[in-house]
Coordinates of C-alpha atoms in Angstrom, one line a residue:
Chain L
X1 CA 0.4 21.6 -26.3
X2 CA 1.9 22.0 -22.8
X3 CA 4.7 19.4 -22.7
X4 CA 7.8 18.8 -21.6
X5 CA 9.2 15.3 -22.1
X6 CA 6.8 12.8 -22.2
X7 CA 4.7 14.8 -19.4
X8 CA 1.6 16.2 -21.3
X9 CA -0.5 19.0 -20.0
X10 CA -3.5 19.6 -22.6
X11 CA -3.7 23.3 -22.8
X12 CA -7.6 23.6 -22.7
X13 CA -7.7 21.7 -19.3
X14 CA -7.6 23.7 -15.9
X15 CA -4.9 22.4 -13.3
X16 CA -5.3 22.8 -9.6
X17 CA -1.4 23.3 -8.5
X18 CA -1.8 21.7 -5.1
X19 CA -3.0 18.0 -6.0
X20 CA -2.2 17.7 -9.8
X21 CA -5.8 17.1 -10.9
X22 CA -7.2 18.4 -14.0
X23 CA -10.6 20.3 -14.7
X24 CA -12.1 20.4 -17.8
X25 CA -15.5 22.1 -18.5
X26 CA -18.1 20.0 -20.2
X27 CA -21.1 22.0 -20.4
X28 CA -23.0 22.6 -17.1
X29 CA -20.3 20.3 -15.4
X30 CA -16.7 19.7 -15.1
X31 CA -14.9 16.4 -15.4
X32 CA -11.6 15.7 -13.4
X33 CA -8.8 13.3 -13.2
X34 CA -5.2 13.1 -12.4
X35 CA -2.5 15.1 -14.5
X36 CA 0.4 13.1 -15.9
X37 CA 3.1 14.5 -13.3
X38 CA 1.0 13.7 -10.1
X39 CA 0.7 9.8 -11.9
X40 CA 4.0 9.4 -12.1
X41 CA 4.7 10.1 -8.5
X42 CA 1.8 8.0 -7.5
X43 CA 3.2 5.3 -9.9
X44 CA 0.5 2.4 -10.8
X45 CA -3.0 3.0 -9.2
X46 CA -4.1 -0.2 -7.2
X47 CA -7.8 1.1 -6.2
X48 CA -10.0 4.0 -6.3
X49 CA -13.2 4.8 -4.3
X50 CA -15.3 8.2 -4.8
X51 CA -18.1 9.2 -2.8
X52 CA -21.9 8.6 -4.5
X53 CA -23.7 10.7 -6.7
X54 CA -25.1 13.9 -5.0
X55 CA -22.4 14.0 -2.5
X56 CA -21.7 18.0 -1.6
X57 CA -18.2 18.6 -3.1
X58 CA -16.2 21.7 -1.6
X59 CA -13.1 22.8 -2.9
X60 CA -10.2 21.7 -1.1
X61 CA -12.0 18.5 0.8
X62 CA -12.1 15.1 -0.2
X63 CA -14.4 13.5 -2.4
X64 CA -13.1 9.7 -2.6
X65 CA -9.7 7.8 -1.8
X66 CA -7.1 6.4 -3.5
X67 CA -4.1 3.8 -3.1
X68 CA -1.0 3.7 -5.6
X69 CA 1.3 1.2 -4.2
X70 CA 0.8 1.4 -0.6
X71 CA 0.4 5.4 -0.3
X72 CA -3.2 5.9 0.4
X73 CA -4.6 9.4 0.2
X74 CA -7.6 11.4 -0.5
X75 CA -9.1 12.7 -3.9
X76 CA -9.4 16.6 -3.4
X77 CA -12.3 18.4 -4.9
X78 CA -10.8 21.2 -7.2
X79 CA -14.0 23.0 -7.5
X80 CA -17.1 23.1 -5.1
X81 CA -20.5 21.5 -6.3
X82 CA -22.4 18.3 -6.3
X83 CA -20.9 15.2 -7.4
X84 CA -22.5 14.6 -10.7
X85 CA -21.3 11.1 -12.0
X86 CA -18.5 8.8 -11.3
X87 CA -15.9 6.9 -13.8
X88 CA -17.5 3.3 -12.6
X89 CA -15.1 1.9 -15.1
X90 CA -11.8 2.8 -13.2
X91 CA -13.4 2.1 -10.1
X92 CA -13.4 -1.4 -11.1
X93 CA -9.9 -1.3 -13.4
X94 CA -8.0 1.6 -11.9
X95 CA -4.9 1.0 -14.1
X96 CA -7.1 2.8 -16.5
X97 CA -6.3 6.4 -15.1
X98 CA -2.4 5.2 -15.5
X99 CA -2.9 4.5 -19.3
X100 CA -5.1 7.3 -20.3
X101 CA -5.4 10.1 -17.5
X102 CA -7.1 12.5 -19.7
X103 CA -9.4 10.4 -21.4
X104 CA -11.1 7.0 -20.4
X105 CA -9.7 7.4 -17.3
X106 CA -11.2 10.6 -16.0
X107 CA -12.2 9.9 -12.4
X108 CA -15.6 12.0 -11.7
X109 CA -17.6 14.9 -12.6
X110 CA -19.0 17.9 -10.4
X111 CA -21.8 20.3 -11.0
X112 CA -20.0 23.3 -10.0
X113 CA -21.4 25.8 -7.6
X114 CA -18.6 28.6 -7.7
X115 CA -16.8 27.9 -11.4
X116 CA -15.9 31.4 -12.1
X117 CA -14.4 32.4 -8.7
X118 CA -13.0 28.8 -8.3
X119 CA -11.5 28.3 -11.6
X120 CA -9.5 31.5 -11.1
X121 CA -7.0 29.7 -8.7
X122 CA -6.5 26.9 -11.2
X123 CA -4.2 27.1 -13.7
X124 CA -5.1 27.7 -17.4
X125 CA -4.4 29.6 -20.6
X126 CA -0.9 31.5 -20.6
X127 CA 0.4 31.1 -17.8
X128 CA 0.2 27.1 -17.9
X129 CA 3.6 26.3 -19.9
X130 CA 5.5 28.4 -17.4
X131 CA 3.9 26.2 -14.4
X132 CA 4.1 22.9 -16.0
X133 CA 7.9 23.8 -16.7
X134 CA 8.4 24.7 -13.2
X135 CA 6.9 21.6 -12.1
X136 CA 8.8 19.3 -13.6
X137 CA 12.0 21.3 -12.8
X138 CA 11.0 21.0 -8.9
X139 CA 10.1 17.4 -9.3
X140 CA 13.2 16.4 -10.9
X141 CA 15.4 18.7 -8.4
X142 CA 13.6 16.7 -5.6
X143 CA 14.4 13.5 -7.4
X144 CA 10.6 12.8 -7.5
X145 CA 10.7 11.8 -11.2
X146 CA 14.1 11.1 -13.3
Chain H
X1 CA 16.4 20.5 17.6
X2 CA 13.0 19.5 17.0
X3 CA 11.2 17.9 19.3
X4 CA 8.9 14.6 18.5
X5 CA 6.2 13.6 21.2
X6 CA 7.2 9.7 22.0
X7 CA 3.8 7.6 23.1
X8 CA 4.6 3.8 24.0
X9 CA 0.9 2.1 24.7
X10 CA 0.6 -1.5 25.0
X11 CA -2.2 -4.1 24.7
X12 CA -4.5 -1.8 22.7
X13 CA -7.6 -3.1 21.2
X14 CA -7.9 -2.8 17.3
X15 CA -10.3 0.0 17.4
X16 CA -8.5 2.2 19.8
X17 CA -5.0 1.8 18.0
X18 CA -6.3 2.5 14.2
X19 CA -8.6 5.2 15.7
X20 CA -5.5 7.1 17.5
X21 CA -3.4 6.9 14.2
X22 CA -6.0 8.3 12.0
X23 CA -7.5 10.9 14.5
X24 CA -3.7 12.1 15.4
X25 CA -2.8 11.8 11.3
X26 CA -5.6 14.5 11.1
X27 CA -4.6 16.7 14.2
X28 CA -0.8 16.9 13.5
X29 CA -1.6 18.1 10.0
X30 CA -3.4 21.2 10.9
X31 CA -1.6 21.7 14.1
X32 CA -4.0 20.5 16.9
X33 CA -1.3 17.6 18.0
X34 CA 2.3 17.5 17.8
X35 CA 4.7 15.7 15.7
X36 CA 4.5 12.0 17.6
X37 CA 5.9 8.8 17.2
X38 CA 4.0 6.1 18.6
X39 CA 5.3 2.9 19.4
X40 CA 2.8 0.3 20.4
X41 CA 1.7 -3.1 20.7
X42 CA -2.0 -4.2 19.9
X43 CA -4.0 -6.9 22.6
X44 CA -3.1 -10.4 21.2
X45 CA -4.4 -11.0 18.7
X46 CA -6.1 -8.6 15.6
X47 CA -6.3 -8.9 12.1
X48 CA -5.7 -5.6 10.0
X49 CA -6.7 -5.8 6.5
X50 CA -5.4 -2.9 4.0
X51 CA -7.5 0.3 3.1
X52 CA -9.4 -1.2 0.6
X53 CA -9.2 -5.0 0.8
X54 CA -12.1 -7.1 0.9
X55 CA -12.2 -8.5 4.2
X56 CA -13.7 -12.2 3.4
X57 CA -10.7 -12.4 1.1
X58 CA -8.4 -11.8 3.6
X59 CA -9.3 -13.7 6.8
X60 CA -11.1 -16.8 8.1
X61 CA -13.6 -14.8 10.0
X62 CA -14.9 -18.3 11.7
X63 CA -11.8 -19.2 13.1
X64 CA -11.3 -15.3 14.5
X65 CA -14.5 -15.0 15.8
X66 CA -14.1 -18.6 17.6
X67 CA -10.7 -17.6 18.7
X68 CA -11.4 -14.0 20.0
X69 CA -9.4 -12.6 17.0
X70 CA -10.1 -9.1 16.2
X71 CA -10.8 -7.7 12.9
X72 CA -10.4 -4.3 11.3
X73 CA -9.2 -2.1 8.4
X74 CA -6.5 -0.1 8.3
X75 CA -6.1 3.7 6.9
X76 CA -3.0 2.4 5.1
X77 CA -2.9 0.7 1.9
X78 CA -1.5 -2.9 1.3
X79 CA -2.3 -6.4 2.6
X80 CA -3.7 -8.1 5.6
X81 CA -1.7 -8.6 8.5
X82 CA -1.7 -9.9 12.4
X83 CA -1.1 -7.8 15.0
X84 CA -0.4 -8.8 18.7
X85 CA 1.9 -8.6 22.0
X86 CA 4.7 -10.2 19.5
X87 CA 4.4 -7.2 16.6
X88 CA 5.4 -4.0 17.2
X89 CA 3.1 -1.2 15.6
X90 CA 4.8 1.8 14.5
X91 CA 3.2 5.2 13.7
X92 CA 5.0 8.0 12.9
X93 CA 2.3 11.4 12.7
X94 CA 3.9 14.5 11.1
X95 CA 2.8 17.3 9.0
X96 CA 3.0 17.2 5.4
X97 CA 3.5 20.1 2.9
X98 CA 0.7 21.8 1.5
X99 CA 2.7 22.2 -2.2
X100 CA 2.9 18.7 -3.0
X101 CA 0.0 16.3 -2.0
X102 CA 0.8 13.4 -3.7
X103 CA 4.2 14.0 -4.8
X104 CA 6.7 12.8 -2.2
X105 CA 4.8 9.5 -2.2
X106 CA 7.6 7.6 -3.3
X107 CA 10.7 9.2 -1.6
X108 CA 8.8 9.3 2.0
X109 CA 8.2 5.4 2.3
X110 CA 12.1 5.3 2.3
X111 CA 12.7 8.4 4.1
X112 CA 10.1 7.3 6.9
X113 CA 11.5 3.7 7.4
X114 CA 14.9 4.9 8.0
X115 CA 14.3 5.1 11.7
X116 CA 12.9 1.4 11.8
X117 CA 15.9 0.0 9.5
X118 CA 18.5 2.3 11.9
X119 CA 16.9 0.4 15.2
X120 CA 16.9 -2.7 13.5
X121 CA 21.0 -2.6 12.6
X122 CA 21.6 -1.6 15.8
X123 CA 20.5 -4.6 16.8
X124 CA 22.7 -6.5 14.5
X125 CA 19.8 -7.2 11.8
X126 CA 21.0 -6.6 8.6
X127 CA 18.0 -4.8 7.3
X128 CA 17.3 -2.9 4.2
X129 CA 14.3 -0.8 2.6
X130 CA 13.2 -2.5 -0.3
X131 CA 11.3 0.3 -2.7
X132 CA 7.8 0.6 -1.9
X133 CA 7.0 -1.0 1.2
X134 CA 9.2 -3.7 2.4
X135 CA 11.8 -4.0 4.9
X136 CA 13.6 -7.1 4.3
X137 CA 16.5 -9.4 5.4
X138 CA 17.7 -11.3 2.4
X139 CA 14.5 -11.3 0.9
X140 CA 12.5 -12.2 3.6
X141 CA 9.9 -9.8 5.0
X142 CA 10.6 -8.2 8.3
X143 CA 8.4 -5.3 8.3
X144 CA 5.3 -4.2 6.2
X145 CA 5.0 -0.6 5.5
X146 CA 2.3 2.2 4.6
X147 CA 1.6 5.6 4.4
X148 CA -1.8 7.6 4.6
X149 CA -2.0 11.0 3.5
X150 CA -5.2 12.6 6.2
X151 CA -7.2 15.4 5.2
X152 CA -5.4 18.9 6.2
X153 CA -2.1 17.3 5.1
X154 CA -1.4 15.0 8.1
X155 CA 0.8 12.1 7.4
X156 CA 0.6 9.0 9.0
X157 CA 3.5 6.7 8.3
X158 CA 2.7 3.0 9.1
X159 CA 4.7 -0.1 10.2
X160 CA 4.3 -3.5 11.4
X161 CA 7.5 -5.2 12.6
X162 CA 7.6 -8.9 13.4
X163 CA 9.5 -9.3 16.4
X164 CA 8.3 -12.7 17.0
X165 CA 5.4 -14.5 14.8
X166 CA 3.3 -17.7 15.4
X167 CA 3.4 -18.9 11.6
X168 CA 0.9 -21.7 12.2
X169 CA -1.4 -19.3 14.2
X170 CA -0.9 -16.7 11.0
X171 CA -2.2 -19.6 8.7
X172 CA -5.3 -20.2 10.5
X173 CA -6.4 -16.4 10.8
X174 CA -5.2 -15.3 7.3
X175 CA -6.7 -17.0 4.1
X176 CA -4.2 -19.7 2.9
X177 CA -4.4 -22.3 0.1
X178 CA -3.6 -25.1 2.7
X179 CA -6.2 -27.5 3.6
X180 CA -3.9 -28.3 6.5
X181 CA -0.9 -26.6 7.9
X182 CA 1.9 -29.3 7.7
X183 CA 5.7 -28.5 8.2
X184 CA 5.6 -28.2 4.9
X185 CA 3.5 -24.9 4.5
X186 CA 5.1 -23.3 7.7
X187 CA 8.5 -24.0 6.2
X188 CA 7.2 -22.4 2.8
X189 CA 6.1 -19.6 4.2
X190 CA 9.5 -19.0 6.6
X191 CA 11.4 -18.9 3.5
X192 CA 9.6 -15.6 2.8
X193 CA 9.3 -14.3 6.3
X194 CA 11.7 -13.5 8.9
X195 CA 11.5 -11.8 12.4
X196 CA 14.0 -9.9 14.7
X197 CA 14.4 -13.0 17.0
X198 CA 15.1 -15.3 14.4
X199 CA 17.8 -12.9 13.0
X200 CA 19.5 -12.1 16.1
X201 CA 19.0 -15.9 17.4
X202 CA 17.7 -15.0 21.1
X203 CA 14.5 -14.0 22.8
X204 CA 14.3 -10.6 22.8
X205 CA 11.9 -8.4 24.3
X206 CA 9.7 -6.4 22.5
X207 CA 10.5 -3.1 24.9
X208 CA 14.1 -3.4 23.7
X209 CA 13.1 -3.4 19.9
X210 CA 11.1 -0.3 20.8
X211 CA 13.8 1.3 22.3
X212 CA 16.2 0.6 19.5
X213 CA 13.5 2.0 16.8
X214 CA 13.0 5.1 18.9
X215 CA 16.7 5.7 19.1
X216 CA 16.7 4.7 15.4
X217 CA 14.4 7.9 14.8
X218 CA 15.8 10.2 16.8
X219 CA 19.4 9.3 14.8
X220 CA 17.6 9.4 11.7
X221 CA 15.6 12.4 11.7
X222 CA 17.9 14.5 13.9
X223 CA 15.0 14.7 16.6
X224 CA 14.9 14.9 20.5
X225 CA 12.0 12.1 21.6
X226 CA 10.3 13.6 24.6
X227 CA 8.1 10.3 26.0
X228 CA 4.7 11.7 26.7
X229 CA 0.8 10.4 26.2
X230 CA -2.5 11.4 24.5
X231 CA -3.8 14.7 25.7
X232 CA -7.5 14.6 27.2
X233 CA -8.7 16.4 24.4
X234 CA -7.0 14.0 21.6
X235 CA -8.5 11.0 23.9
X236 CA -12.2 12.7 23.2
X237 CA -11.4 12.9 19.6
X238 CA -9.9 9.8 19.2
X239 CA -12.7 8.0 21.2
X240 CA -15.3 9.6 19.0
X241 CA -13.5 8.5 15.8
X242 CA -13.4 4.8 17.3
X243 CA -17.0 5.3 17.6
X244 CA -18.2 7.0 14.4
X245 CA -15.6 4.7 12.2
X246 CA -13.5 1.9 13.6
X247 CA -16.4 0.2 15.4
X248 CA -18.8 0.6 12.8
X249 CA -19.7 -2.2 9.9
X250 CA -19.6 0.1 7.0
X251 CA -15.7 1.2 7.4
X252 CA -14.5 -2.6 8.8
X253 CA -16.8 -4.5 6.5
X254 CA -16.9 -2.4 3.0
X255 CA -16.1 -3.6 0.0
X256 CA -14.3 -2.5 -3.1
X257 CA -15.2 -2.7 -7.1
X258 CA -11.7 -4.1 -7.8
X259 CA -12.1 -7.9 -8.6
X260 CA -9.3 -10.4 -7.1
X261 CA -8.4 -12.9 -9.4
X262 CA -6.1 -16.0 -9.4
X263 CA -3.9 -17.3 -12.1
X264 CA -1.2 -19.9 -12.3
X265 CA 1.0 -21.6 -15.0
X266 CA 3.6 -24.5 -15.1
X267 CA 6.7 -25.0 -17.4
X268 CA 9.0 -27.5 -17.3
X269 CA 12.9 -26.3 -17.7
X270 CA 15.9 -28.2 -18.2
X271 CA 16.6 -27.1 -14.3
X272 CA 13.4 -28.4 -13.3
X273 CA 9.8 -27.7 -12.7
X274 CA 8.5 -24.1 -12.7
X275 CA 5.3 -23.5 -10.8
X276 CA 3.8 -20.1 -10.3
X277 CA 0.8 -18.6 -9.2
X278 CA -0.5 -15.0 -9.2
X279 CA -3.1 -13.0 -7.3
X280 CA -4.2 -10.0 -9.0
X281 CA -6.4 -6.8 -7.7
X282 CA -7.6 -5.5 -11.0
X283 CA -4.7 -5.0 -13.2
X284 CA -2.3 -4.8 -10.0
X285 CA -0.3 -8.2 -8.8
X286 CA -1.5 -8.5 -5.4
X287 CA 1.5 -11.2 -5.0
X288 CA 3.4 -13.6 -6.9
X289 CA 4.2 -17.6 -5.4
X290 CA 7.4 -18.9 -7.6
X291 CA 7.5 -22.7 -7.0
X292 CA 8.7 -25.7 -8.3
X293 CA 11.8 -28.2 -7.9
X294 CA 14.6 -25.9 -9.2
X295 CA 17.5 -24.9 -7.3
X296 CA 18.1 -21.6 -6.1
X297 CA 20.0 -20.2 -3.5
X298 CA 18.3 -19.1 -0.1
X299 CA 16.1 -15.9 -0.2
X300 CA 16.8 -15.3 -4.0
X301 CA 13.4 -16.4 -4.9
X302 CA 11.6 -14.5 -2.0
X303 CA 13.2 -11.5 -3.6
X304 CA 12.0 -12.2 -7.2
X305 CA 8.5 -12.5 -5.6
X306 CA 8.8 -9.4 -4.0
X307 CA 9.7 -7.2 -6.7
X308 CA 6.4 -8.3 -8.1
X309 CA 4.2 -7.7 -4.9
X310 CA 1.9 -4.6 -5.6
X311 CA 3.1 -4.1 -9.5
X312 CA 1.4 -3.6 -12.2
X313 CA 0.6 -6.5 -14.3
X314 CA 1.4 -5.0 -17.5
X315 CA 3.7 -7.6 -19.3
X316 CA 6.3 -5.1 -20.4
X317 CA 7.0 -4.0 -16.8
X318 CA 6.7 -6.9 -15.2
X319 CA 9.6 -8.2 -17.7
X320 CA 11.6 -5.3 -16.9
X321 CA 11.2 -5.6 -13.0
X322 CA 11.9 -9.4 -13.2
X323 CA 15.0 -8.7 -15.4
X324 CA 16.4 -6.1 -13.0
X325 CA 15.6 -8.2 -10.0
X326 CA 17.1 -11.1 -11.4
X327 CA 20.4 -9.5 -12.5
X328 CA 20.7 -8.7 -8.4
X329 CA 20.9 -12.5 -7.9
X330 CA 21.7 -13.9 -11.2
X331 CA 24.2 -16.3 -9.9
X332 CA 22.0 -17.7 -6.9
X333 CA 19.2 -18.2 -9.7
X334 CA 21.0 -20.0 -12.7
X335 CA 19.0 -22.9 -12.5
X336 CA 16.0 -20.8 -13.3
X337 CA 16.5 -19.6 -16.7
X338 CA 14.9 -15.6 -16.7
X339 CA 13.1 -16.1 -20.0
X340 CA 11.3 -19.2 -19.1
X341 CA 10.2 -17.6 -15.6
X342 CA 9.1 -14.2 -17.7
X343 CA 7.2 -16.3 -19.9
X344 CA 5.2 -18.3 -17.0
X345 CA 5.0 -15.3 -15.3
X346 CA 3.4 -13.3 -17.7
X347 CA 1.2 -16.4 -18.6
X348 CA -0.4 -16.7 -14.8
X349 CA -1.2 -13.4 -15.4
X350 CA -2.9 -13.6 -18.3
X351 CA -5.2 -16.7 -17.2
X352 CA -5.4 -14.5 -13.8
X353 CA -7.4 -11.9 -15.9
X354 CA -9.5 -14.3 -18.0
X355 CA -11.2 -15.7 -14.7
X356 CA -11.6 -12.3 -12.8
X357 CA -14.7 -13.5 -12.1
X358 CA -13.3 -15.7 -9.1
X359 CA -12.6 -13.8 -5.9
X360 CA -9.4 -14.6 -4.5
X361 CA -7.4 -13.5 -1.5
X362 CA -3.8 -12.9 -1.2
X363 CA -3.7 -16.1 0.9
X364 CA -0.7 -14.9 3.2
X365 CA -1.8 -11.5 3.3
X366 CA 0.8 -8.7 3.6
X367 CA 3.7 -10.9 4.5
X368 CA 4.2 -13.9 2.3
X369 CA 2.8 -14.8 -1.3
X370 CA 0.4 -17.5 -2.2
X371 CA 0.5 -20.6 -3.7
X372 CA -3.2 -21.1 -4.9
X373 CA -5.6 -23.5 -3.9
X374 CA -4.1 -26.9 -4.3
X375 CA -7.5 -28.4 -6.1
X376 CA -7.0 -25.3 -8.8
X377 CA -4.1 -27.6 -10.2
X378 CA -6.3 -29.7 -11.6
X379 CA -8.9 -27.2 -12.9
X380 CA -8.0 -26.8 -16.8
X381 CA -9.6 -23.5 -17.2
X382 CA -6.6 -22.2 -14.9
X383 CA -4.1 -24.6 -15.1
X384 CA -1.9 -25.9 -18.1
X385 CA 1.2 -27.8 -18.1
X386 CA 4.0 -27.2 -20.9
X387 CA 6.5 -29.5 -21.2

């Protein structure tokens, strides 16, 4: 388990270093959500919207929007492919994301089209703990977290 | 010294005003437009709901249609507002940083609001930033704030500054619980909202406030402001976005899956009756109203209410936030026991969660908190008195 204090980063997951979106391989799909540090900074989630199933996702581009407190931003696809599933439960109750970010708070699934190439840009494996520690230190030094 | 463009425009339509901010946020992020501070007013009047709000929950559509009040949806979040010639719109458009997409959400709001606070203070208004999304004077809301991160990492900071406000008109446009709008209801709102004119006690023009806010930004960010206008290329892009987004029903009339719900509860305390009403959006507290016949110093109750606006409805965090806010005004709230207040707010939340199916608005939108429909007080499923 890669963790520091109460910020857990399950080691089996992949992480987008820019957006703090986590990705998990589930057969021919990947599941994605927001990681602990991203959520700590955003605070309580108020609203989430996602594109419809079938939407063509491109890595680095929006597949939905979210509102936490009064900050509104796009949910950025960590990999390219086709939006294969949406978690309808979190659309109705976004607080699930804060309560269980790696479980019931998953956001969407994508059927990836270039997993081999794009997953190389995600943080995973031996580099994870170093990245987590540096991110937590960066967030703390900037005063974004306590 | 860094240079920002300063655009001042007045009497803009709702669709153009919002399309311009949204468009420039996208362009500035990818270097197609220069960092810009836009200080502008809308054509009187329009009602603008937050990014994810359901329009029919927030505004009286028939009244708006009959009185030419335009309706639209902001790219930024938060509650419904009215805008017109007496409300200054602030849009700061700057590039974000690529390495921290969500990380600065918390501190950006305080940082970006500094220009508005500086400008207000130079006018003698004791304005201060309330963590999350308000600028207030002694608990009364004066400015609503929001941030939108556009694709390409452009940032749009929105503020709506009340130079003046016609409260009865606002109550007719935004949904309220009142069957009539009497002096009592107007006074209830006036205790929770203020304006620049009220604070400084004179009839200041919007143009003077605008000049002070511009100076406030130059001072806060150490930038020089160069007056300018939209470029022809920007105007074409804005017109396209207006046509394709802000003039379309799918954007203006979209709905969210998160239901609104209202709950209320009363409690007789030694200091008087406590009457609490809450509005939830899912498990987020959109608004809290604390009424009754207890005594509390001016502004103290409004501060308590504001501390819970757009706050998690989780019992533990509600209790923690209340305790923190209460401690800051303990002597002003001596007749209002914290334990009783916490208990009754949590009970109102539980009731709202239990009657989630009732779609309710934040009756006063972004600027005030609800009192709840009067008729609800007689409904046993949402109301109970504890003596």
